[in-house]
Short mmCIF file of C-alpha atoms in Angstrom, two decimals:
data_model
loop_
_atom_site.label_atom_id
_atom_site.label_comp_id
_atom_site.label_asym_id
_atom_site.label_seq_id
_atom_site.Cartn_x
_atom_site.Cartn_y
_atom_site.Cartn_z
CA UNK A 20 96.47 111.92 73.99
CA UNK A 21 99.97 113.32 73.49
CA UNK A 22 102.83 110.46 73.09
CA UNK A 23 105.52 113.45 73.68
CA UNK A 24 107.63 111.57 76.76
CA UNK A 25 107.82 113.95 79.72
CA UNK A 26 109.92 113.64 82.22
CA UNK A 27 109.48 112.41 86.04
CA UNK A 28 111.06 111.56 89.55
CA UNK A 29 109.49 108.12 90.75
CA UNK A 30 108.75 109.48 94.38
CA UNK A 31 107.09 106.33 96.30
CA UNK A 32 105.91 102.68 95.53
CA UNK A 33 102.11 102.54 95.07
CA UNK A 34 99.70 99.86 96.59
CA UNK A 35 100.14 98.07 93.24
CA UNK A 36 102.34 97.50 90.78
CA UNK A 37 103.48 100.84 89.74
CA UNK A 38 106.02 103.56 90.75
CA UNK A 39 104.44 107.31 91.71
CA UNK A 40 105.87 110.37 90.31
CA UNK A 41 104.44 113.81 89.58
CA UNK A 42 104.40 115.55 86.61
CA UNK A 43 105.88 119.40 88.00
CA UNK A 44 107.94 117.74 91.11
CA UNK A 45 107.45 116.40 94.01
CA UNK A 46 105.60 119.08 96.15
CA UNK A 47 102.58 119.94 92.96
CA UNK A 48 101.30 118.54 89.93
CA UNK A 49 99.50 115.38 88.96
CA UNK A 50 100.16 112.17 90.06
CA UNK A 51 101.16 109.52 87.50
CA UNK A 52 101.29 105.89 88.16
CA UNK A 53 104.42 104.18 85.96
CA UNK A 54 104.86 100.62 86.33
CA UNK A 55 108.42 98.98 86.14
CA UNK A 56 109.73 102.29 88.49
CA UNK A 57 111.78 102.38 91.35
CA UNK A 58 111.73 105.14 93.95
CA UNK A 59 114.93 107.93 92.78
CA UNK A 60 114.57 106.80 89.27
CA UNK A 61 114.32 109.74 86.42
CA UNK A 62 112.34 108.82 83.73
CA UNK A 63 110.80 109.71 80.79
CA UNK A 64 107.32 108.63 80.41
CA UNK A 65 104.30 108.82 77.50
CA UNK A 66 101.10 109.04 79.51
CA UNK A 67 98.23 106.52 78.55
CA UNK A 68 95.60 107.48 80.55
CA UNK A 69 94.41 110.76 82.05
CA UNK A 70 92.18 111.64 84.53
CA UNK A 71 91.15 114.81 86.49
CA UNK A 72 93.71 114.11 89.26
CA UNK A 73 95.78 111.33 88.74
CA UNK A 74 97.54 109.52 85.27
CA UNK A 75 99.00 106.45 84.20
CA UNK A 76 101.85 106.56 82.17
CA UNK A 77 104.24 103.95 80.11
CA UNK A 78 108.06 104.11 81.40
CA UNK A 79 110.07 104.98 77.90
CA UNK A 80 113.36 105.56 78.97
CA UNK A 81 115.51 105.61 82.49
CA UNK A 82 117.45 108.59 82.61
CA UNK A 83 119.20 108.19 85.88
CA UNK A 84 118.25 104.79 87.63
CA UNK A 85 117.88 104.69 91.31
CA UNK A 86 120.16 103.02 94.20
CA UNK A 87 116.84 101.11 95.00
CA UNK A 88 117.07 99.42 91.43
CA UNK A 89 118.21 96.08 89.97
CA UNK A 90 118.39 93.38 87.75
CA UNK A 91 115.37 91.07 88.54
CA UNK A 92 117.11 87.93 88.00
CA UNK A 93 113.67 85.80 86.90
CA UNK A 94 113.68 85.26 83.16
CA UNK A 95 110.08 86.22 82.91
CA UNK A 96 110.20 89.63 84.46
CA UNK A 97 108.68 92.17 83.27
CA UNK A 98 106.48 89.82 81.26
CA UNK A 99 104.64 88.01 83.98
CA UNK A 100 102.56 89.93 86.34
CA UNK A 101 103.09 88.26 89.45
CA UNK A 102 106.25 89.69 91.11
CA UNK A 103 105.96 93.40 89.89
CA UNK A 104 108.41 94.17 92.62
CA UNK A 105 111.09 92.49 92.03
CA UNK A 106 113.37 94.86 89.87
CA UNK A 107 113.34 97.01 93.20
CA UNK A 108 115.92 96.33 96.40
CA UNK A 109 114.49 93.89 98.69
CA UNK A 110 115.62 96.80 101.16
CA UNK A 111 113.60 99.25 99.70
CA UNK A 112 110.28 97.08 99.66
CA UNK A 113 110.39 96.64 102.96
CA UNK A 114 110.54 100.62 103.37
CA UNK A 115 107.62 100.92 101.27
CA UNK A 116 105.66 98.17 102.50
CA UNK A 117 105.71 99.89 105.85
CA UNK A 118 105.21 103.50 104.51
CA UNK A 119 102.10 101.69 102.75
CA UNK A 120 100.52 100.69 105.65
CA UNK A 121 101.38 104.33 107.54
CA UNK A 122 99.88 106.03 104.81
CA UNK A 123 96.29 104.15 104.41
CA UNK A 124 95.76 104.43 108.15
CA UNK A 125 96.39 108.25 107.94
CA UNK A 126 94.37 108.51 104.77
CA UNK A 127 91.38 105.89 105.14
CA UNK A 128 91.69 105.20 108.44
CA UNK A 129 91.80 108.59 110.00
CA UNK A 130 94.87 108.39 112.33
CA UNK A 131 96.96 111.22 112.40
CA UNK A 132 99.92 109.23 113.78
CA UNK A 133 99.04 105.41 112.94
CA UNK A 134 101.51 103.60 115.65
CA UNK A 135 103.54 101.30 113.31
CA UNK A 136 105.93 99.11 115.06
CA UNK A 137 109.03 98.57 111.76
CA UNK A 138 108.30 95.83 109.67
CA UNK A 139 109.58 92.18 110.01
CA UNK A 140 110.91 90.76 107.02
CA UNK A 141 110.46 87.41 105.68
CA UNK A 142 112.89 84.84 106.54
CA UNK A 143 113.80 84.23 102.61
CA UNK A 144 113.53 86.72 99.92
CA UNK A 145 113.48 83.77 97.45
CA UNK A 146 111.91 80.11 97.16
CA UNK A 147 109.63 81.44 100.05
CA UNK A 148 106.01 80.12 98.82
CA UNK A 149 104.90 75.99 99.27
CA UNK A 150 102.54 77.27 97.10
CA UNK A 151 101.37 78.80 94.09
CA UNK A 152 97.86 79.37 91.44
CA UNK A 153 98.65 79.21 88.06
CA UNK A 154 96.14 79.63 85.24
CA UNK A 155 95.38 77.30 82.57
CA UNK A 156 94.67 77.32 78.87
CA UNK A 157 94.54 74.98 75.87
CA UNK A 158 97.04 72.65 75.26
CA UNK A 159 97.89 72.37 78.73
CA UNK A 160 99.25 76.24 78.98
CA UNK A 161 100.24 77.07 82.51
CA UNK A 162 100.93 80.13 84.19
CA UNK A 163 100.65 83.91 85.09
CA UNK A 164 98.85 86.49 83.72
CA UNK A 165 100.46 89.88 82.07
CA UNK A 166 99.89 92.63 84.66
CA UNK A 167 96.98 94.46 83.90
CA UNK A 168 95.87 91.59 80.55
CA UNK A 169 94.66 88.46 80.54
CA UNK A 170 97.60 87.10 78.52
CA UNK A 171 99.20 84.53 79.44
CA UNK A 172 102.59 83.95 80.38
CA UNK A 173 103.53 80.33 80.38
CA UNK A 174 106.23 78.92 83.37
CA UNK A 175 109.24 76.87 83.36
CA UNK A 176 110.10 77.85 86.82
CA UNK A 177 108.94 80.74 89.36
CA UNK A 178 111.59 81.77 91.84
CA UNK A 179 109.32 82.78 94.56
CA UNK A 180 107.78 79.25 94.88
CA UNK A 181 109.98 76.19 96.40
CA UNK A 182 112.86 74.23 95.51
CA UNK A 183 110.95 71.52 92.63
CA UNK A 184 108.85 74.00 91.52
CA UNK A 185 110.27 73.50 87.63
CA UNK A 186 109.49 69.56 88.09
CA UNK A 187 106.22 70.56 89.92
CA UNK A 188 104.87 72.07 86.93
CA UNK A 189 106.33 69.76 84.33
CA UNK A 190 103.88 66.96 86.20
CA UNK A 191 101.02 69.70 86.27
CA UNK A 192 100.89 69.95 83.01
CA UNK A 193 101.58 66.41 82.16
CA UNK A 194 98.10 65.62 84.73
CA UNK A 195 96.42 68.54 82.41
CA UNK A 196 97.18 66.63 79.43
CA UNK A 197 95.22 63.27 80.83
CA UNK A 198 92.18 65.19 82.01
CA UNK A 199 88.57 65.08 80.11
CA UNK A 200 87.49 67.85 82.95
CA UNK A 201 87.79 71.41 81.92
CA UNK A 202 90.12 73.18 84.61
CA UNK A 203 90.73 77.17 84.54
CA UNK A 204 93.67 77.17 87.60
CA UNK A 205 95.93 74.86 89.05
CA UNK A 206 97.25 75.01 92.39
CA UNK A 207 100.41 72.90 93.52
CA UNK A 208 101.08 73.06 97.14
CA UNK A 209 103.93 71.13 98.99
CA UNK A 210 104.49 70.54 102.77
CA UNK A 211 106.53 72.70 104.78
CA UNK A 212 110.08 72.87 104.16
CA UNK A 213 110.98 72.19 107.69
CA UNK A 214 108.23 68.89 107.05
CA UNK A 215 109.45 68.16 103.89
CA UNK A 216 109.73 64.15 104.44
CA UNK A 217 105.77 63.76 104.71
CA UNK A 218 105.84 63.67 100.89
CA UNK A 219 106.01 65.58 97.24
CA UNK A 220 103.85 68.05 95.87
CA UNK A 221 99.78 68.07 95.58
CA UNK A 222 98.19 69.12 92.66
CA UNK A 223 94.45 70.78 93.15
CA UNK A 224 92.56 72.09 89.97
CA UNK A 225 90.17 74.55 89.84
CA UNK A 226 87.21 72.82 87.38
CA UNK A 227 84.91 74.47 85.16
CA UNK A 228 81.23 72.08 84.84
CA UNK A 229 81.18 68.36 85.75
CA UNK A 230 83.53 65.89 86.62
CA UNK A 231 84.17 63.36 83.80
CA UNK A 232 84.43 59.83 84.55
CA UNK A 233 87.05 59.00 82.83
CA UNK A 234 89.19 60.73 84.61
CA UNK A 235 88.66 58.47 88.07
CA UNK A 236 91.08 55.89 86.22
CA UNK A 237 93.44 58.93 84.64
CA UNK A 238 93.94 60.17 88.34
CA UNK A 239 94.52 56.77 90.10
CA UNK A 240 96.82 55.80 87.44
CA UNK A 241 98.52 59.38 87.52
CA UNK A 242 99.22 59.08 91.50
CA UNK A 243 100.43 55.64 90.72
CA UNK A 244 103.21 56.45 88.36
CA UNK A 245 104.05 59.79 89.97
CA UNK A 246 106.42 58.83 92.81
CA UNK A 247 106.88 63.07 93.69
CA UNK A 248 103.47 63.41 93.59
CA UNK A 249 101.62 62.67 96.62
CA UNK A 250 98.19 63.54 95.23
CA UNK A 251 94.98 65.12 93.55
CA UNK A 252 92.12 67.31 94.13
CA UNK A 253 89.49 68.10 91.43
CA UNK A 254 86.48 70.57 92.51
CA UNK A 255 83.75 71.88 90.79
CA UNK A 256 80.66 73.53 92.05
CA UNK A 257 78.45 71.49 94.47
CA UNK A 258 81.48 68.24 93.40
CA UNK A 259 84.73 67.35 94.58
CA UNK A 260 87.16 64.52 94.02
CA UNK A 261 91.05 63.73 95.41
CA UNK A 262 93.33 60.67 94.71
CA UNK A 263 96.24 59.96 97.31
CA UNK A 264 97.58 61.96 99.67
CA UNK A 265 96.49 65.56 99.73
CA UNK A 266 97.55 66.67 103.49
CA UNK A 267 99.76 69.47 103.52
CA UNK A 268 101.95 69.45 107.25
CA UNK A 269 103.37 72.87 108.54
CA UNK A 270 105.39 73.94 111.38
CA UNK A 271 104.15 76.53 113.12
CA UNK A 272 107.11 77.33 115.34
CA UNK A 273 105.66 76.79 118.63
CA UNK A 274 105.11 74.37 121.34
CA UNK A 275 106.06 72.06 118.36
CA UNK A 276 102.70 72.22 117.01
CA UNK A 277 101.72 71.07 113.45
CA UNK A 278 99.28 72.06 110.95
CA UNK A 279 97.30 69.69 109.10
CA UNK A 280 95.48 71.02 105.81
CA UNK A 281 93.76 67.79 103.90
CA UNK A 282 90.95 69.66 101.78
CA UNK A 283 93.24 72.20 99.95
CA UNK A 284 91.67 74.86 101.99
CA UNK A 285 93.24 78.57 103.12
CA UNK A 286 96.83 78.35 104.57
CA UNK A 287 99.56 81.32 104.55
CA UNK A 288 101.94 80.85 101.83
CA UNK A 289 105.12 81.70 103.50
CA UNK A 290 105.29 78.76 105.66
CA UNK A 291 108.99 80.68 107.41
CA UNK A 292 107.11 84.23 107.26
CA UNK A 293 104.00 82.36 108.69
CA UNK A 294 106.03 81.68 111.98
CA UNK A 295 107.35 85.26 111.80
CA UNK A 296 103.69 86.19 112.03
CA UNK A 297 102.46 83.88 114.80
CA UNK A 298 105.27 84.87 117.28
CA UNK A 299 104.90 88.63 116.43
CA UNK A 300 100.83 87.39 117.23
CA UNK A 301 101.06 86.15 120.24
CA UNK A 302 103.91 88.67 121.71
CA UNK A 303 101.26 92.00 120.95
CA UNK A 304 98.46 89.80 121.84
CA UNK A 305 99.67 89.07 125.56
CA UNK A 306 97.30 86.09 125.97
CA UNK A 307 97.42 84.65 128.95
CA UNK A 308 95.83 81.75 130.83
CA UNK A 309 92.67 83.64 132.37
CA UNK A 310 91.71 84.87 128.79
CA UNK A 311 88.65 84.07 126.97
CA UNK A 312 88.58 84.32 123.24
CA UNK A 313 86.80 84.26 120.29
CA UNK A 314 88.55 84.28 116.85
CA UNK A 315 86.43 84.50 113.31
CA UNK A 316 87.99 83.01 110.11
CA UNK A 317 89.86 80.67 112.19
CA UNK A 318 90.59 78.55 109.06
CA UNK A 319 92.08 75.25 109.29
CA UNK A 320 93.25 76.52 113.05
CA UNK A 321 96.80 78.33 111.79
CA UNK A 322 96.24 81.22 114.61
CA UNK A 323 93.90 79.02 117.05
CA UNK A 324 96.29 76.19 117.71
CA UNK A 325 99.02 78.40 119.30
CA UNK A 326 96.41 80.73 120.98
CA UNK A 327 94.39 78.38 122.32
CA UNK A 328 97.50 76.99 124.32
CA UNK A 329 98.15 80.19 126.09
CA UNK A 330 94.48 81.02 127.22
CA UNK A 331 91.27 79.80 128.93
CA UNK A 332 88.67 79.05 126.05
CA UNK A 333 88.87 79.55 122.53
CA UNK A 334 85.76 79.17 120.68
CA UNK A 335 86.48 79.35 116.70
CA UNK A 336 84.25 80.30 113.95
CA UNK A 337 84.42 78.89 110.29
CA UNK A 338 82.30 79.33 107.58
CA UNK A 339 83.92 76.99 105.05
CA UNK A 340 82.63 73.48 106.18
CA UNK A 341 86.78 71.49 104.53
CA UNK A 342 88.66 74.17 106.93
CA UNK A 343 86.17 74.00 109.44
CA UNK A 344 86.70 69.84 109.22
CA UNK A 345 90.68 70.50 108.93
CA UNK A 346 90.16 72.80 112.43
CA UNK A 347 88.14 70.09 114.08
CA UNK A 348 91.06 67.22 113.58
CA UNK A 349 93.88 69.77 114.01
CA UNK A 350 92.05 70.06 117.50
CA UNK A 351 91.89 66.51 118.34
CA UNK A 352 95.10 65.66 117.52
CA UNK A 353 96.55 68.40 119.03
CA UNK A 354 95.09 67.27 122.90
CA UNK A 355 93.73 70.72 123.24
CA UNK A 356 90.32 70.35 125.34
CA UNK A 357 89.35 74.34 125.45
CA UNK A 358 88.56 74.72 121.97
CA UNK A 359 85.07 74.91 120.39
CA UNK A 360 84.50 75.06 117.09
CA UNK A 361 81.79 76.50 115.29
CA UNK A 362 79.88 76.35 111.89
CA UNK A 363 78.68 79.77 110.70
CA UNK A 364 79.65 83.05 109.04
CA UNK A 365 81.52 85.58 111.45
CA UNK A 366 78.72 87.76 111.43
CA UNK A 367 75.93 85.19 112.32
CA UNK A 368 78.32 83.96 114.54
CA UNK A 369 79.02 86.56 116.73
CA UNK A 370 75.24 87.35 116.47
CA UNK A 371 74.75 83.86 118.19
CA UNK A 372 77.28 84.19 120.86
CA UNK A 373 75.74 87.55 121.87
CA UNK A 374 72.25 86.26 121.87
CA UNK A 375 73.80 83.60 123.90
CA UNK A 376 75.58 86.21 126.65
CA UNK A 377 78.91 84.60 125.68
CA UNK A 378 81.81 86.93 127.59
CA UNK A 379 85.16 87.07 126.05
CA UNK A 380 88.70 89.48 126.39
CA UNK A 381 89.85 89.11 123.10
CA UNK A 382 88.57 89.05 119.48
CA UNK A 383 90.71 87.62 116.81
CA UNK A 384 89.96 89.04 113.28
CA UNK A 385 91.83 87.00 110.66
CA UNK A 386 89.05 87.71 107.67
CA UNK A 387 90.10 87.43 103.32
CA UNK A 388 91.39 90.42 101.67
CA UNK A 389 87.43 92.15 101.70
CA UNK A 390 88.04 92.38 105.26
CA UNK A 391 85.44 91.97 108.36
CA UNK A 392 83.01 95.27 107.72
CA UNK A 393 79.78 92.43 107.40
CA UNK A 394 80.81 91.72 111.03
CA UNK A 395 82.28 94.48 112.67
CA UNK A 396 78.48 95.71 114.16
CA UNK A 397 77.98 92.89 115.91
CA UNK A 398 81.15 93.65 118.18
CA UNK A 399 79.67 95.71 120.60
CA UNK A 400 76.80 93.57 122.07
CA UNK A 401 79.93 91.58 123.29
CA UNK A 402 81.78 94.40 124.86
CA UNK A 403 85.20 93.12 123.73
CA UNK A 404 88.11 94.95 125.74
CA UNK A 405 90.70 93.82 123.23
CA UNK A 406 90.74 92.96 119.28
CA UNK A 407 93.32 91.52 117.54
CA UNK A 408 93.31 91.88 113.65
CA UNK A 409 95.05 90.24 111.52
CA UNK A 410 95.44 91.53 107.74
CA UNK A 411 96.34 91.03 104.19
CA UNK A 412 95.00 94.38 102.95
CA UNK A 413 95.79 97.49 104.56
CA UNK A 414 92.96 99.26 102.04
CA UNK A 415 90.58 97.39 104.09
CA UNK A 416 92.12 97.17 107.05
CA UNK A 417 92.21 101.11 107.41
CA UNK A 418 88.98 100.84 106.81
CA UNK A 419 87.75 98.76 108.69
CA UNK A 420 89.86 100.31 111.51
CA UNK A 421 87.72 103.47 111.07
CA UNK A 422 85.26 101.97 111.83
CA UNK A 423 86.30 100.35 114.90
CA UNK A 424 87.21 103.72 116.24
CA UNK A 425 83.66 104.98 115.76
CA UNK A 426 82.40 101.78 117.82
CA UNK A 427 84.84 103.32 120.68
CA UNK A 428 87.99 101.21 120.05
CA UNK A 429 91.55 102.80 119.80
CA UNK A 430 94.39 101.34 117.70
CA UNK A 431 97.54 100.65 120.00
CA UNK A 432 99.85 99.56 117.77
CA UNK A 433 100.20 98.31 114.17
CA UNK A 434 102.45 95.10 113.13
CA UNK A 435 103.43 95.04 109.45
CA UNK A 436 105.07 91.55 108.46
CA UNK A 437 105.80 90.53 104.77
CA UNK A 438 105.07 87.50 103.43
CA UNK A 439 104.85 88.26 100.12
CA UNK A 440 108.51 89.55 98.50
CA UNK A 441 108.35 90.96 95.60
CA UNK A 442 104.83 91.89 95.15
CA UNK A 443 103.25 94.93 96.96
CA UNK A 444 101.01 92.78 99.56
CA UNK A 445 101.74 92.89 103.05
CA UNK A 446 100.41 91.41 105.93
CA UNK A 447 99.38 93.59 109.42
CA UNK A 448 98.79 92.70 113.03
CA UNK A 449 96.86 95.69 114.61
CA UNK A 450 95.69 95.75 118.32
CA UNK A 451 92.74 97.89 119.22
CA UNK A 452 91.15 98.39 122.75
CA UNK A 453 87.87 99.03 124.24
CA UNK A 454 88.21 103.14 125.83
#
């Protein structure tokens, strides 16, 4: 392949890391996928891979930089691969995060004219996350990966996770140091902001084979020591261990309800952007007390607390038996009496409620980044007039919206919301209805 530079206009933002130019303008030619690019930046570029209709190409110089660019001020930009964003205008994200979504509907999802309401930002561009997964290596290495490598770029600090997060990972690494058991990530989550006097941070590890003895005593005597540390969590598969206090409180922003998360299971990151979410929920959702509704991937009860204040019945469905347990006290201790919780994957479970002749208005959709296309067949032996999806993908969230269509739904309105700054994720409320 040549390495003679040519020269580009960064057009758009992909769904990824990378800037998208063309190589003759904007209007023909093939598309080439430059990482550390902002949209209006000329460039020259060497291309490194080449395929029949798209490239991927190395940035070499900036000719003219863009309005939309700046100085990322992290110190391990462009190094580490988790903020590929953030040498672009917190401005201009937002623009592209919403032109995202617009265009995978279109393309994927087959809507001419997706309806996408603007995007709400996150409350804080900065310090936003109460937590973050870092990889581990020898010696008690911590950190991100290099975009697109498995090298490893070890942390001091991360600017997108909370105030402590230097002193967070000093203590991560000093628990790696006392540990027999092999661990490949390490998680360290911290209460809510707006909580932050139910304790310090809790540090879960992601372990590779058994659990070594030894390390019951290295633990206890860790959380001992360790005033900021409120406590541990070791898993493995088919084991699991935790020392101290390992519930995680969040505010949810309404009714004064509070989250409880004790296992280290599923919880938004963005506890601020999370609230952002839930109101912008409920408000397209227009639940109201006459409503019966079912909700898959209800979690540790994040959406289901605030829904199930506003409606009839809610009846949840949880396939991970920690958030399921997390849902079921969240529940109690919330006095809510219309709630049912139940044990199974979405798909079996809405299987059983149909067998069953169970009647509902609304279906909440809250499913992992693969989306819900295991489930989305069941849906109409329950004749649901309303569905309410909530998404972290908009890949499989157009798709899956196809799909709905063909099952007779049609997609009133779509909800982007970012909780992730600096990255090219972005979260989506979309209501579809039963024509």
């Amino acid at each position: 392949m040549s390495s003679i530079p040519i020269s580009l206009t960064i057009d758009r933002l992909s769904y990824g890391p990378a800037g998208v130019g063309r190589v003759n303008g904007k209007d023909g030619g093939k598309v080439v996928f430059v990482p550390h690019t902002a949209p209006g930046d000329r460039v020259d570029v060497v291309l490194t891979e080449e395929k029949k209709r798209y490239a991927h190409g190395q940035l070499v110089t900036i000719r003219q930089a863009s309005p939309a660019r700046r100085m990322p001020p992290c110190r391990y930009v462009p190094r580490c691969g988790g903020c590929p964003w953030q040498h672009v205008t917190y401005a201009e994200q937002l623009r592209a995060k919403e032109a995202l979504v617009r265009e995978h509907l279109r393309r994927i999802g087959g809507v001419a004219d997706p309806p996408v309401l603007p995007i709400l930002p996150s409350p804080q561009e900065w310090r936003y996350r109460h937590r973050i997964r870092l990889r581990t290596e020898p010696s008690a290495r911590l950190g991100f990966y290099q975009s697109q490598s498995h090298e490893l770029v070890e942390l001091g600090d991360c600017l997108i996770a909370g105030e402590g997060s230097a002193t967070h990972l000093a203590h991560a690494r000093a628990w790696l140091t006392r540990l027999r058991t092999t661990v490949r990530r390490v998680e360290l989550i911290t209460s809510d902001p707006v909580r932050a006097a139910t304790g310090g941070v809790v540090l879960i590890g992601n372990a590779e084979g058994r659990f070594q003895t030894a390390d019951e005593e290295a633990c206890t005597a860790f959380v001992a020591r360790h005033d900021d540390v409120a406590g541990l969590l070791l898993f493995g598969r088919g084991w699991r261990r935790a020392w101290g206090e390992t519930r995680i409180v969040l505010d949810l922003g309404v009714d004064d309800l509070v989250l409880e998360v004790k296992r280290g299971g599923f919880t938004q990151v963005n506890p601020a952007g999370n609230r952002v979410l839930i109101a912008a929920l409920l408000r397209l959702g227009d639940f109201h007390k006459s409503q019966k509704v079912i909700e898959c991937h209800m979690g540790a009860g994040n959406l289901s607390l605030p829904i199930a204040g506003r409606v009839s019945t809610l009846i949840g469905i949880e396939q991970d038996p920690h958030a399921l347990a997390d849902a079921r006290e969240n529940v109690t201790r919330t006095g809510l009496d219309n709630v049912t919780c139940v044990h199974a994957s979405a798909r079996v479970g809405l299987q059983t409620l149909a067998q069953r002749k169970v009647e509902a208005d609304i279906l909440v959709l809250d499913p992992p980044r693969t989306g819900a296309a295991d489930s989305l067949d069941e849906i109409p032996r329950l004749k649901i007039p309303k569905i309410v999806y909530v998404s972290c993908d908009p890949t499989t969230l157009a798709r899956d919206m196809h799909r709905l269509g063909q099952l007779g739904y049609r997609l009133e309105c779509l909800q982007p919301v970012d909780l992730f700054p600096h990255t090219y994720h972005v979260e989506t409320i979309a209501i579809a209805v039963l024509t």
